[in-house]
Amino acid sequence: MATYTLPELPYDYAALEPVINPQIIELHHDKHHAAYVKGANDTLEQLEEARDKEAWGAINGLQKNLAFHLSGHILHSIYWHNMTGDGGGEPLAADGVGDLADAITESFGSFAGFKAQLTKASATTQGSGWGVLAYEPLSDRLIVEQVYDHQGNVGQGSVPILVFDAWEHAFYLQYKNQKVDFIEAMWQVVNWHDVAKRYAAAKERTDVLLLAP
């Protein structure tokens, strides 16, 4: 059975300063993300044991745990690569991300409109959650989603390509309870080349979805 592993960071702990300080990156990656990886692997083992023993009394909790930990692992794996110390600004054709820039304009009317929506969606998540830019293959457009507890409140089949972690562990040591300040600062480190690569890959995968005729 396949198991999940904690990916290495694509930069050192201090690479995103001053937007995110090194202590947050270290704790966030080495402790929080690692806990989701362990949780997903542990839950798979518990499900295997349940199948072997035909003991299904805890099935609802196990399925919820798998969704929680696996989605946390996936979103964090995207999150690290969505950021770079020399990122930020607006995606432009001159920078080689014209297809993404055009898709944002087509889907949201303007980059400013998109930025405002994702900022508000991220900053107003209640409790633990994420703001997500996703490719929605049924309509062939980009959408913004609020993701609660890693996996709730999303359209099935949508592919996340840019994620803003709005859990307190992502910012509290530096920004205290000012979540909106953290989200505003996040725009300074967005890696548009990574987002554009994910957008292109998501568009190529539309034929794997089995949609009703």
PDB file of C-alpha atoms in Angstrom:
ATOM      1  CA  MET A   1       0.000   0.000   0.000  1.00  0.00           C
ATOM      2  CA  ALA A   2       1.342   3.430  -0.941  1.00  0.00           C
ATOM      3  CA  THR A   3       2.275   5.706   1.938  1.00  0.00           C
ATOM      4  CA  TYR A   4       2.678   9.453   2.032  1.00  0.00           C
ATOM      5  CA  THR A   5       5.917  11.271   2.768  1.00  0.00           C
ATOM      6  CA  LEU A   6       6.704  14.810   3.853  1.00  0.00           C
ATOM      7  CA  PRO A   7       8.141  16.723   0.869  1.00  0.00           C
ATOM      8  CA  GLU A   8      11.226  18.840   1.339  1.00  0.00           C
ATOM      9  CA  LEU A   9      10.817  22.596   1.229  1.00  0.00           C
ATOM     10  CA  PRO A  10      11.907  24.152  -2.092  1.00  0.00           C
ATOM     11  CA  TYR A  11      13.790  26.880  -0.163  1.00  0.00           C
ATOM     12  CA  ASP A  12      15.318  27.472   3.258  1.00  0.00           C
ATOM     13  CA  TYR A  13      13.349  28.614   6.280  1.00  0.00           C
ATOM     14  CA  ALA A  14      14.314  32.268   5.818  1.00  0.00           C
ATOM     15  CA  ALA A  15      13.508  32.490   2.101  1.00  0.00           C
ATOM     16  CA  LEU A  16      10.119  34.178   2.527  1.00  0.00           C
ATOM     17  CA  GLU A  17      11.148  36.927   4.941  1.00  0.00           C
ATOM     18  CA  PRO A  18       9.825  39.433   5.819  1.00  0.00           C
ATOM     19  CA  VAL A  19       6.393  38.129   4.783  1.00  0.00           C
ATOM     20  CA  ILE A  20       6.775  34.890   6.777  1.00  0.00           C
ATOM     21  CA  ASN A  21       9.499  34.516   9.375  1.00  0.00           C
ATOM     22  CA  PRO A  22      11.733  31.412   9.584  1.00  0.00           C
ATOM     23  CA  GLN A  23      10.243  30.134  12.839  1.00  0.00           C
ATOM     24  CA  ILE A  24       6.783  29.905  11.290  1.00  0.00           C
ATOM     25  CA  ILE A  25       8.058  28.093   8.199  1.00  0.00           C
ATOM     26  CA  GLU A  26       9.987  25.594  10.312  1.00  0.00           C
ATOM     27  CA  LEU A  27       7.097  24.833  12.667  1.00  0.00           C
ATOM     28  CA  HIS A  28       4.526  24.840   9.892  1.00  0.00           C
ATOM     29  CA  HIS A  29       6.425  22.413   7.672  1.00  0.00           C
ATOM     30  CA  ASP A  30       8.303  20.222  10.148  1.00  0.00           C
ATOM     31  CA  LYS A  31       5.502  19.880  12.714  1.00  0.00           C
ATOM     32  CA  HIS A  32       2.082  20.681  11.259  1.00  0.00           C
ATOM     33  CA  HIS A  33       2.545  19.326   7.734  1.00  0.00           C
ATOM     34  CA  ALA A  34       4.398  16.311   9.097  1.00  0.00           C
ATOM     35  CA  ALA A  35       1.449  15.598  11.393  1.00  0.00           C
ATOM     36  CA  TYR A  36      -0.931  15.456   8.425  1.00  0.00           C
ATOM     37  CA  VAL A  37       1.356  13.015   6.630  1.00  0.00           C
ATOM     38  CA  LYS A  38       1.521  10.790   9.696  1.00  0.00           C
ATOM     39  CA  GLY A  39      -2.221  11.097  10.201  1.00  0.00           C
ATOM     40  CA  ALA A  40      -2.968   9.984   6.654  1.00  0.00           C
ATOM     41  CA  ASN A  41      -0.626   6.997   6.908  1.00  0.00           C
ATOM     42  CA  ASP A  42      -1.962   5.994  10.326  1.00  0.00           C
ATOM     43  CA  THR A  43      -5.547   6.181   9.080  1.00  0.00           C
ATOM     44  CA  LEU A  44      -4.754   3.979   6.085  1.00  0.00           C
ATOM     45  CA  GLU A  45      -3.358   1.372   8.483  1.00  0.00           C
ATOM     46  CA  GLN A  46      -6.460   1.606  10.659  1.00  0.00           C
ATOM     47  CA  LEU A  47      -8.697   1.150   7.630  1.00  0.00           C
ATOM     48  CA  GLU A  48      -6.682  -1.891   6.577  1.00  0.00           C
ATOM     49  CA  GLU A  49      -7.151  -3.346  10.053  1.00  0.00           C
ATOM     50  CA  ALA A  50     -10.885  -2.650   9.892  1.00  0.00           C
ATOM     51  CA  ARG A  51     -11.134  -4.511   6.587  1.00  0.00           C
ATOM     52  CA  ASP A  52      -9.145  -7.474   7.903  1.00  0.00           C
ATOM     53  CA  LYS A  53     -11.278  -7.767  11.036  1.00  0.00           C
ATOM     54  CA  GLU A  54     -14.520  -6.680   9.358  1.00  0.00           C
ATOM     55  CA  ALA A  55     -14.861  -4.208  12.211  1.00  0.00           C
ATOM     56  CA  TRP A  56     -16.713  -1.183  10.868  1.00  0.00           C
ATOM     57  CA  GLY A  57     -17.818   0.557  14.051  1.00  0.00           C
ATOM     58  CA  ALA A  58     -15.369   3.444  13.533  1.00  0.00           C
ATOM     59  CA  ILE A  59     -15.759   3.776   9.754  1.00  0.00           C
ATOM     60  CA  ASN A  60     -17.287   7.277   9.780  1.00  0.00           C
ATOM     61  CA  GLY A  61     -14.512   8.682  11.903  1.00  0.00           C
ATOM     62  CA  LEU A  62     -11.802   6.945   9.904  1.00  0.00           C
ATOM     63  CA  GLN A  63     -13.128   8.221   6.579  1.00  0.00           C
ATOM     64  CA  LYS A  64     -13.323  11.746   7.974  1.00  0.00           C
ATOM     65  CA  ASN A  65      -9.784  11.476   9.340  1.00  0.00           C
ATOM     66  CA  LEU A  66      -8.464  10.274   5.993  1.00  0.00           C
ATOM     67  CA  ALA A  67     -10.082  13.195   4.161  1.00  0.00           C
ATOM     68  CA  PHE A  68      -8.773  15.662   6.753  1.00  0.00           C
ATOM     69  CA  HIS A  69      -5.161  14.475   6.861  1.00  0.00           C
ATOM     70  CA  LEU A  70      -4.790  13.635   3.170  1.00  0.00           C
ATOM     71  CA  SER A  71      -6.270  16.950   2.053  1.00  0.00           C
ATOM     72  CA  GLY A  72      -4.042  18.754   4.542  1.00  0.00           C
ATOM     73  CA  HIS A  73      -1.009  17.003   3.063  1.00  0.00           C
ATOM     74  CA  ILE A  74      -2.027  17.842  -0.503  1.00  0.00           C
ATOM     75  CA  LEU A  75      -2.853  21.493   0.173  1.00  0.00           C
ATOM     76  CA  HIS A  76       0.366  22.082   2.094  1.00  0.00           C
ATOM     77  CA  SER A  77       2.398  20.417  -0.659  1.00  0.00           C
ATOM     78  CA  ILE A  78       0.924  22.944  -3.100  1.00  0.00           C
ATOM     79  CA  TYR A  79       1.295  25.819  -0.631  1.00  0.00           C
ATOM     80  CA  TRP A  80       5.089  25.579  -0.313  1.00  0.00           C
ATOM     81  CA  HIS A  81       5.604  25.710  -4.069  1.00  0.00           C
ATOM     82  CA  ASN A  82       3.033  28.481  -4.531  1.00  0.00           C
ATOM     83  CA  MET A  83       5.452  30.822  -2.749  1.00  0.00           C
ATOM     84  CA  THR A  84       8.864  32.261  -3.588  1.00  0.00           C
ATOM     85  CA  GLY A  85      11.020  34.982  -2.130  1.00  0.00           C
ATOM     86  CA  ASP A  86      11.161  36.838  -5.449  1.00  0.00           C
ATOM     87  CA  GLY A  87       7.491  36.478  -6.353  1.00  0.00           C
ATOM     88  CA  GLY A  88       4.452  38.679  -6.048  1.00  0.00           C
ATOM     89  CA  GLY A  89       3.027  41.321  -8.313  1.00  0.00           C
ATOM     90  CA  GLU A  90       0.589  40.522 -11.109  1.00  0.00           C
ATOM     91  CA  PRO A  91       0.922  37.645 -13.608  1.00  0.00           C
ATOM     92  CA  LEU A  92       1.864  39.110 -16.984  1.00  0.00           C
ATOM     93  CA  ALA A  93       2.419  37.773 -20.483  1.00  0.00           C
ATOM     94  CA  ALA A  94       5.835  39.425 -20.469  1.00  0.00           C
ATOM     95  CA  ASP A  95       6.822  37.089 -17.624  1.00  0.00           C
ATOM     96  CA  GLY A  96       5.752  33.967 -19.499  1.00  0.00           C
ATOM     97  CA  VAL A  97       2.443  33.438 -17.684  1.00  0.00           C
ATOM     98  CA  GLY A  98       0.098  34.998 -20.223  1.00  0.00           C
ATOM     99  CA  ASP A  99      -2.322  32.062 -20.397  1.00  0.00           C
ATOM    100  CA  LEU A 100      -2.901  32.249 -16.658  1.00  0.00           C
ATOM    101  CA  ALA A 101      -3.286  36.033 -16.774  1.00  0.00           C
ATOM    102  CA  ASP A 102      -5.858  35.746 -19.561  1.00  0.00           C
ATOM    103  CA  ALA A 103      -7.778  33.050 -17.681  1.00  0.00           C
ATOM    104  CA  ILE A 104      -7.930  35.208 -14.563  1.00  0.00           C
ATOM    105  CA  THR A 105      -9.280  38.155 -16.536  1.00  0.00           C
ATOM    106  CA  GLU A 106     -11.818  35.988 -18.352  1.00  0.00           C
ATOM    107  CA  SER A 107     -13.023  34.283 -15.176  1.00  0.00           C
ATOM    108  CA  PHE A 108     -13.073  37.277 -12.808  1.00  0.00           C
ATOM    109  CA  GLY A 109     -13.238  40.344 -15.067  1.00  0.00           C
ATOM    110  CA  SER A 110      -9.848  41.661 -13.953  1.00  0.00           C
ATOM    111  CA  PHE A 111      -6.859  40.759 -11.839  1.00  0.00           C
ATOM    112  CA  ALA A 112      -7.989  43.331  -9.272  1.00  0.00           C
ATOM    113  CA  GLY A 113     -11.387  41.655  -8.999  1.00  0.00           C
ATOM    114  CA  PHE A 114      -9.783  38.243  -8.592  1.00  0.00           C
ATOM    115  CA  LYS A 115      -7.326  39.499  -5.983  1.00  0.00           C
ATOM    116  CA  ALA A 116     -10.105  41.116  -3.970  1.00  0.00           C
ATOM    117  CA  GLN A 117     -12.250  37.958  -4.044  1.00  0.00           C
ATOM    118  CA  LEU A 118      -9.457  35.564  -3.026  1.00  0.00           C
ATOM    119  CA  THR A 119      -8.291  37.969  -0.311  1.00  0.00           C
ATOM    120  CA  LYS A 120     -11.781  38.248   1.172  1.00  0.00           C
ATOM    121  CA  ALA A 121     -12.447  34.517   0.844  1.00  0.00           C
ATOM    122  CA  SER A 122      -9.194  33.699   2.631  1.00  0.00           C
ATOM    123  CA  ALA A 123      -9.475  36.331   5.345  1.00  0.00           C
ATOM    124  CA  THR A 124     -13.089  35.514   6.254  1.00  0.00           C
ATOM    125  CA  THR A 125     -12.760  31.745   6.643  1.00  0.00           C
ATOM    126  CA  GLN A 126     -14.350  30.849   9.948  1.00  0.00           C
ATOM    127  CA  GLY A 127     -11.989  28.898  12.171  1.00  0.00           C
ATOM    128  CA  SER A 128      -9.587  26.728  10.189  1.00  0.00           C
ATOM    129  CA  GLY A 129      -9.528  26.968   6.433  1.00  0.00           C
ATOM    130  CA  TRP A 130      -7.996  28.045   3.154  1.00  0.00           C
ATOM    131  CA  GLY A 131      -8.634  30.422   0.308  1.00  0.00           C
ATOM    132  CA  VAL A 132      -8.168  28.605  -2.997  1.00  0.00           C
ATOM    133  CA  LEU A 133      -7.950  29.471  -6.672  1.00  0.00           C
ATOM    134  CA  ALA A 134      -9.046  26.360  -8.530  1.00  0.00           C
ATOM    135  CA  TYR A 135      -9.566  25.247 -12.101  1.00  0.00           C
ATOM    136  CA  GLU A 136     -13.126  23.989 -12.565  1.00  0.00           C
ATOM    137  CA  PRO A 137     -13.141  21.625 -15.583  1.00  0.00           C
ATOM    138  CA  LEU A 138     -16.899  21.422 -16.149  1.00  0.00           C
ATOM    139  CA  SER A 139     -17.081  25.118 -17.030  1.00  0.00           C
ATOM    140  CA  ASP A 140     -13.416  25.412 -18.108  1.00  0.00           C
ATOM    141  CA  ARG A 141     -12.927  28.416 -15.849  1.00  0.00           C
ATOM    142  CA  LEU A 142     -11.149  29.484 -12.698  1.00  0.00           C
ATOM    143  CA  ILE A 143     -13.107  29.778  -9.450  1.00  0.00           C
ATOM    144  CA  VAL A 144     -12.341  30.879  -5.893  1.00  0.00           C
ATOM    145  CA  GLU A 145     -13.254  28.503  -3.094  1.00  0.00           C
ATOM    146  CA  GLN A 146     -13.210  28.604   0.696  1.00  0.00           C
ATOM    147  CA  VAL A 147     -11.937  25.299   2.029  1.00  0.00           C
ATOM    148  CA  TYR A 148     -12.879  24.455   5.612  1.00  0.00           C
ATOM    149  CA  ASP A 149     -10.838  21.965   7.643  1.00  0.00           C
ATOM    150  CA  HIS A 150      -8.797  21.088   4.543  1.00  0.00           C
ATOM    151  CA  GLN A 151     -11.549  19.354   2.586  1.00  0.00           C
ATOM    152  CA  GLY A 152     -15.012  20.892   3.065  1.00  0.00           C
ATOM    153  CA  ASN A 153     -16.971  23.345   0.918  1.00  0.00           C
ATOM    154  CA  VAL A 154     -15.375  22.594  -2.453  1.00  0.00           C
ATOM    155  CA  GLY A 155     -16.761  21.729  -5.868  1.00  0.00           C
ATOM    156  CA  GLN A 156     -16.043  18.129  -6.772  1.00  0.00           C
ATOM    157  CA  GLY A 157     -13.513  17.848  -9.574  1.00  0.00           C
ATOM    158  CA  SER A 158     -12.021  21.319  -9.129  1.00  0.00           C
ATOM    159  CA  VAL A 159      -8.212  21.399  -9.063  1.00  0.00           C
ATOM    160  CA  PRO A 160      -6.454  23.777  -6.628  1.00  0.00           C
ATOM    161  CA  ILE A 161      -3.671  25.788  -8.267  1.00  0.00           C
ATOM    162  CA  LEU A 162      -3.102  28.605  -5.728  1.00  0.00           C
ATOM    163  CA  VAL A 163      -3.756  28.171  -2.011  1.00  0.00           C
ATOM    164  CA  PHE A 164      -3.614  30.617   0.899  1.00  0.00           C
ATOM    165  CA  ASP A 165      -3.379  28.907   4.282  1.00  0.00           C
ATOM    166  CA  ALA A 166      -5.626  30.796   6.701  1.00  0.00           C
ATOM    167  CA  TRP A 167      -5.151  28.508   9.720  1.00  0.00           C
ATOM    168  CA  GLU A 168      -3.728  30.342  12.727  1.00  0.00           C
ATOM    169  CA  HIS A 169      -0.600  28.184  12.766  1.00  0.00           C
ATOM    170  CA  ALA A 170       0.343  29.741   9.403  1.00  0.00           C
ATOM    171  CA  PHE A 171       0.651  33.264  10.775  1.00  0.00           C
ATOM    172  CA  TYR A 172      -0.093  33.717  14.484  1.00  0.00           C
ATOM    173  CA  LEU A 173       3.509  33.909  15.768  1.00  0.00           C
ATOM    174  CA  GLN A 174       4.121  36.884  13.478  1.00  0.00           C
ATOM    175  CA  TYR A 175       0.752  38.484  12.740  1.00  0.00           C
ATOM    176  CA  LYS A 176      -1.070  37.603  15.982  1.00  0.00           C
ATOM    177  CA  ASN A 177      -4.837  37.715  15.304  1.00  0.00           C
ATOM    178  CA  GLN A 178      -4.560  39.940  12.230  1.00  0.00           C
ATOM    179  CA  LYS A 179      -5.386  37.317   9.617  1.00  0.00           C
ATOM    180  CA  VAL A 180      -6.254  39.927   6.996  1.00  0.00           C
ATOM    181  CA  ASP A 181      -2.765  41.484   7.297  1.00  0.00           C
ATOM    182  CA  PHE A 182      -1.204  38.091   6.664  1.00  0.00           C
ATOM    183  CA  ILE A 183      -3.361  37.446   3.604  1.00  0.00           C
ATOM    184  CA  GLU A 184      -2.539  40.881   2.186  1.00  0.00           C
ATOM    185  CA  ALA A 185       1.168  40.199   2.702  1.00  0.00           C
ATOM    186  CA  MET A 186       0.898  36.795   0.993  1.00  0.00           C
ATOM    187  CA  TRP A 187       0.458  38.495  -2.372  1.00  0.00           C
ATOM    188  CA  GLN A 188       4.110  39.596  -2.149  1.00  0.00           C
ATOM    189  CA  VAL A 189       5.392  36.014  -2.370  1.00  0.00           C
ATOM    190  CA  VAL A 190       3.037  34.340  -4.878  1.00  0.00           C
ATOM    191  CA  ASN A 191       5.001  32.218  -7.351  1.00  0.00           C
ATOM    192  CA  TRP A 192       3.051  32.881 -10.536  1.00  0.00           C
ATOM    193  CA  HIS A 193       5.199  30.518 -12.576  1.00  0.00           C
ATOM    194  CA  ASP A 194       4.200  27.656 -10.294  1.00  0.00           C
ATOM    195  CA  VAL A 195       0.532  28.673 -10.450  1.00  0.00           C
ATOM    196  CA  ALA A 196       0.704  28.886 -14.258  1.00  0.00           C
ATOM    197  CA  LYS A 197       2.281  25.433 -14.456  1.00  0.00           C
ATOM    198  CA  ARG A 198      -0.498  23.988 -12.305  1.00  0.00           C
ATOM    199  CA  TYR A 199      -3.141  25.727 -14.402  1.00  0.00           C
ATOM    200  CA  ALA A 200      -1.731  24.268 -17.628  1.00  0.00           C
ATOM    201  CA  ALA A 201      -1.555  20.781 -16.117  1.00  0.00           C
ATOM    202  CA  ALA A 202      -5.131  21.003 -14.786  1.00  0.00           C
ATOM    203  CA  LYS A 203      -6.491  21.983 -18.207  1.00  0.00           C
ATOM    204  CA  GLU A 204      -4.814  18.946 -19.776  1.00  0.00           C
ATOM    205  CA  ARG A 205      -6.581  16.589 -17.349  1.00  0.00           C
ATOM    206  CA  THR A 206     -10.176  17.394 -18.304  1.00  0.00           C
ATOM    207  CA  ASP A 207     -10.657  14.117 -20.170  1.00  0.00           C
ATOM    208  CA  VAL A 208     -10.232  12.041 -17.005  1.00  0.00           C
ATOM    209  CA  LEU A 209     -13.511  13.270 -15.551  1.00  0.00           C
ATOM    210  CA  LEU A 210     -16.575  11.132 -16.241  1.00  0.00           C
ATOM    211  CA  LEU A 211     -19.347  13.662 -16.653  1.00  0.00           C
ATOM    212  CA  ALA A 212     -22.944  12.832 -17.420  1.00  0.00           C
ATOM    213  CA  PRO A 213     -23.876  13.378 -21.096  1.00  0.00           C
TER     214      PRO A 213
END
